[in-house]
Coordinates of C-alpha atoms in Angstrom, one line a residue:
X13 CA 0.5 2.4 17.8
X14 CA 0.4 -1.2 19.1
X15 CA 1.8 -4.0 16.9
X16 CA -0.6 -5.8 14.7
X17 CA -1.7 -8.9 16.6
X18 CA -3.3 -12.1 15.2
X19 CA -6.8 -12.8 16.5
X20 CA -9.4 -15.4 15.6
X21 CA -8.8 -17.5 12.5
X22 CA -10.9 -16.4 9.5
X23 CA -11.5 -19.1 7.0
X24 CA -14.0 -17.5 4.6
X25 CA -14.6 -14.1 3.0
X26 CA -18.1 -14.1 4.5
X27 CA -16.6 -14.2 8.0
X28 CA -14.3 -11.3 7.2
X29 CA -17.1 -9.3 5.7
X30 CA -19.1 -9.8 8.9
X31 CA -16.6 -7.8 10.9
X32 CA -18.0 -4.4 12.1
X33 CA -17.3 -1.6 9.5
X34 CA -15.2 0.4 11.9
X35 CA -12.7 -2.5 12.4
X36 CA -9.5 -2.2 10.5
X37 CA -8.0 -5.6 9.8
X38 CA -6.0 -7.6 7.3
X39 CA -6.0 -11.4 6.7
X40 CA -2.9 -13.4 6.0
X41 CA -3.3 -17.1 5.3
X42 CA -6.7 -17.1 7.0
X43 CA -5.5 -15.4 10.1
X44 CA -6.9 -12.0 11.0
X45 CA -4.6 -9.1 12.2
X46 CA -6.3 -6.1 13.7
X47 CA -4.7 -2.7 12.9
X48 CA -4.6 0.5 15.0
X49 CA -5.5 3.9 13.5
X50 CA -2.7 5.7 11.6
X51 CA -0.8 8.7 13.2
X52 CA -0.9 12.3 12.1
X53 CA 2.4 11.9 10.2
X54 CA 1.1 8.8 8.5
X55 CA -2.1 10.6 7.4
X56 CA -0.1 13.6 6.1
X57 CA 2.1 11.5 4.0
X58 CA -0.9 9.5 2.7
X59 CA -2.9 12.6 1.8
X60 CA 0.1 14.2 0.0
X61 CA 0.9 11.1 -2.0
X62 CA -2.8 10.4 -2.9
X63 CA -3.1 14.0 -4.1
X64 CA 0.1 13.8 -6.2
X65 CA -0.8 10.4 -7.8
X66 CA -4.4 11.3 -8.5
X67 CA -3.5 14.7 -10.0
X68 CA -1.0 13.0 -12.3
X69 CA -3.4 10.4 -13.5
X70 CA -6.2 13.0 -14.1
X71 CA -3.8 15.2 -16.0
X72 CA -3.0 12.4 -18.3
X73 CA -6.6 11.4 -18.6
X74 CA -5.5 8.0 -17.5
X75 CA -7.8 5.0 -16.8
X76 CA -6.0 3.9 -13.6
X77 CA -7.6 4.8 -10.3
X78 CA -6.0 5.7 -6.9
X79 CA -7.4 4.3 -3.7
X80 CA -6.3 4.8 -0.1
X81 CA -7.0 2.8 3.1
X82 CA -9.3 1.5 4.2
X83 CA -10.0 -0.3 0.9
X84 CA -9.7 -4.0 0.7
X85 CA -7.5 -5.9 -1.7
X86 CA -8.2 -9.7 -1.9
X87 CA -5.0 -11.3 -3.1
X88 CA -6.1 -14.9 -2.6
X89 CA -9.2 -17.0 -1.8
X90 CA -7.6 -20.1 -0.3
X91 CA -5.9 -19.4 2.0
X92 CA -7.7 -16.1 2.4
X93 CA -5.4 -13.1 2.0
X94 CA -6.9 -9.6 2.3
X95 CA -4.9 -6.4 2.7
X96 CA -5.6 -2.7 3.1
X97 CA -2.6 -0.9 1.5
X98 CA -2.2 2.7 2.5
X99 CA -2.3 3.7 -1.2
X100 CA -2.7 1.8 -4.4
X101 CA -3.2 2.3 -8.1
X102 CA -5.4 -0.1 -10.0
X103 CA -5.4 0.0 -13.8
X104 CA -7.5 -3.0 -14.6
X105 CA -11.1 -1.9 -13.8
X106 CA -12.2 -5.5 -14.1
X107 CA -10.5 -6.2 -10.7
X108 CA -12.9 -3.7 -9.0
X109 CA -16.3 -5.0 -7.9
X110 CA -17.6 -2.0 -6.0
X111 CA -16.4 -3.4 -2.6
X112 CA -12.7 -4.2 -3.2
X113 CA -9.9 -4.9 -5.6
X114 CA -9.8 -8.6 -6.5
X115 CA -6.2 -9.3 -7.4
X116 CA -3.0 -7.4 -7.4
X117 CA -3.0 -3.6 -7.8
X118 CA -0.4 -2.2 -10.2
X119 CA 1.3 0.0 -7.6
X120 CA 1.2 0.0 -3.8
X121 CA 2.6 2.3 -1.1
X122 CA 2.7 1.3 2.5
X123 CA 3.6 3.9 5.1
X124 CA 5.5 2.2 8.0
X125 CA 4.0 2.3 11.5
X126 CA 6.8 1.9 14.1
X127 CA 5.1 -1.1 15.8
X128 CA 4.6 -3.2 12.6
X129 CA 7.5 -2.2 10.4
X130 CA 8.5 -5.8 9.7
X131 CA 5.0 -6.4 8.2
X132 CA 5.7 -3.9 5.5
X133 CA 9.4 -4.8 4.9
X134 CA 9.0 -8.6 5.0
X135 CA 5.4 -10.1 5.0
X136 CA 3.8 -7.6 2.6
X137 CA 6.8 -7.5 0.3
X138 CA 6.5 -11.3 0.0
X139 CA 2.8 -11.3 -0.6
X140 CA 2.8 -8.3 -3.0
X141 CA 5.6 -9.7 -5.1
X142 CA 4.0 -13.1 -5.4
X143 CA 0.6 -11.7 -6.1
X144 CA 1.8 -9.8 -9.2
X145 CA 2.0 -6.2 -7.9
X146 CA 4.2 -4.3 -10.3
X147 CA 5.7 -1.8 -8.0
X148 CA 5.7 -1.5 -4.2
X149 CA 7.0 1.4 -2.1
X150 CA 7.7 1.4 1.6
X151 CA 7.7 4.9 3.1
X152 CA 9.4 5.1 6.5
X153 CA 9.2 8.5 8.2
X154 CA 11.3 7.4 11.2
X155 CA 14.2 6.4 8.9
X156 CA 13.3 9.1 6.4
X157 CA 13.6 6.6 3.6
X158 CA 11.5 5.3 0.7
X159 CA 12.3 1.8 -0.5
X160 CA 11.2 1.2 -4.1
X161 CA 10.6 -2.4 -5.1
X162 CA 9.9 -2.7 -8.9
X163 CA 9.1 -6.3 -9.7
X164 CA 9.1 -6.1 -13.5
X165 CA 12.2 -6.8 -15.5
X166 CA 15.3 -6.8 -13.3
X167 CA 13.4 -6.7 -9.9
X168 CA 14.8 -3.3 -8.8
X169 CA 15.1 -2.7 -5.0
X170 CA 16.5 0.8 -4.2
X171 CA 16.3 2.9 -1.0
X172 CA 16.1 6.7 -1.2
X173 CA 16.2 9.4 1.4
X174 CA 13.4 11.9 1.9
X175 CA 15.5 14.5 0.1
X176 CA 15.2 12.5 -3.2
X177 CA 13.1 12.9 -6.2
X178 CA 11.8 9.4 -7.0
X179 CA 10.5 8.0 -10.3
X180 CA 7.3 6.0 -10.2
X181 CA 8.4 3.2 -12.5
X182 CA 5.0 2.1 -13.8
X183 CA 4.8 5.5 -15.5
X184 CA 7.3 7.1 -18.0
X185 CA 7.2 10.6 -16.6
X186 CA 6.0 10.6 -13.0
X187 CA 8.4 11.7 -10.3
X188 CA 7.7 12.5 -6.6
X189 CA 9.9 15.0 -4.8
X190 CA 9.9 13.7 -1.2
X191 CA 11.7 16.8 0.1
X192 CA 8.4 18.6 -0.4
X193 CA 6.7 16.0 1.9
X194 CA 9.5 16.1 4.4
X195 CA 9.2 19.9 4.6
X196 CA 5.5 19.6 5.3
X197 CA 6.3 17.2 8.2
X198 CA 9.2 19.3 9.5
X199 CA 11.5 16.3 9.5

């Protein structure tokens, strides 16, 4: 997958919304970055995690909702910042307007693509933390690691291997066994 490349400057939400529907893009500080389609491994991880998170929330009759890319999150108006996290949980229904999430989701997972790993580890970490995301996971299938950034309290940053069972910190009793996902991927 080619690296995310900056293209024309976008200064308004209207210009971003005028992009063709089949274009995958994010905007950082008014600059648009086009994204390539995800790989099979990326999609497999995304599907498994979406299913696990959604099943948990439904079993608890929770009010939070799970979304997966492509679904826009507008983190800021000026300069315009719009991201499309691979997975997210939004608990404040007032942030949803039918088109996007306006403001920080509670929980975000990004699945690293080899060509733009630094975006997930550096750029998005910075923006998500500053926007008020409560918890941000970086899933890296090449390294077979999951980096958990929990921004509440003591700002936890822990890296786990794919053979770990990992607690979702925004919930009291949700754990994800990554060895099940690694087994599916044969990695």
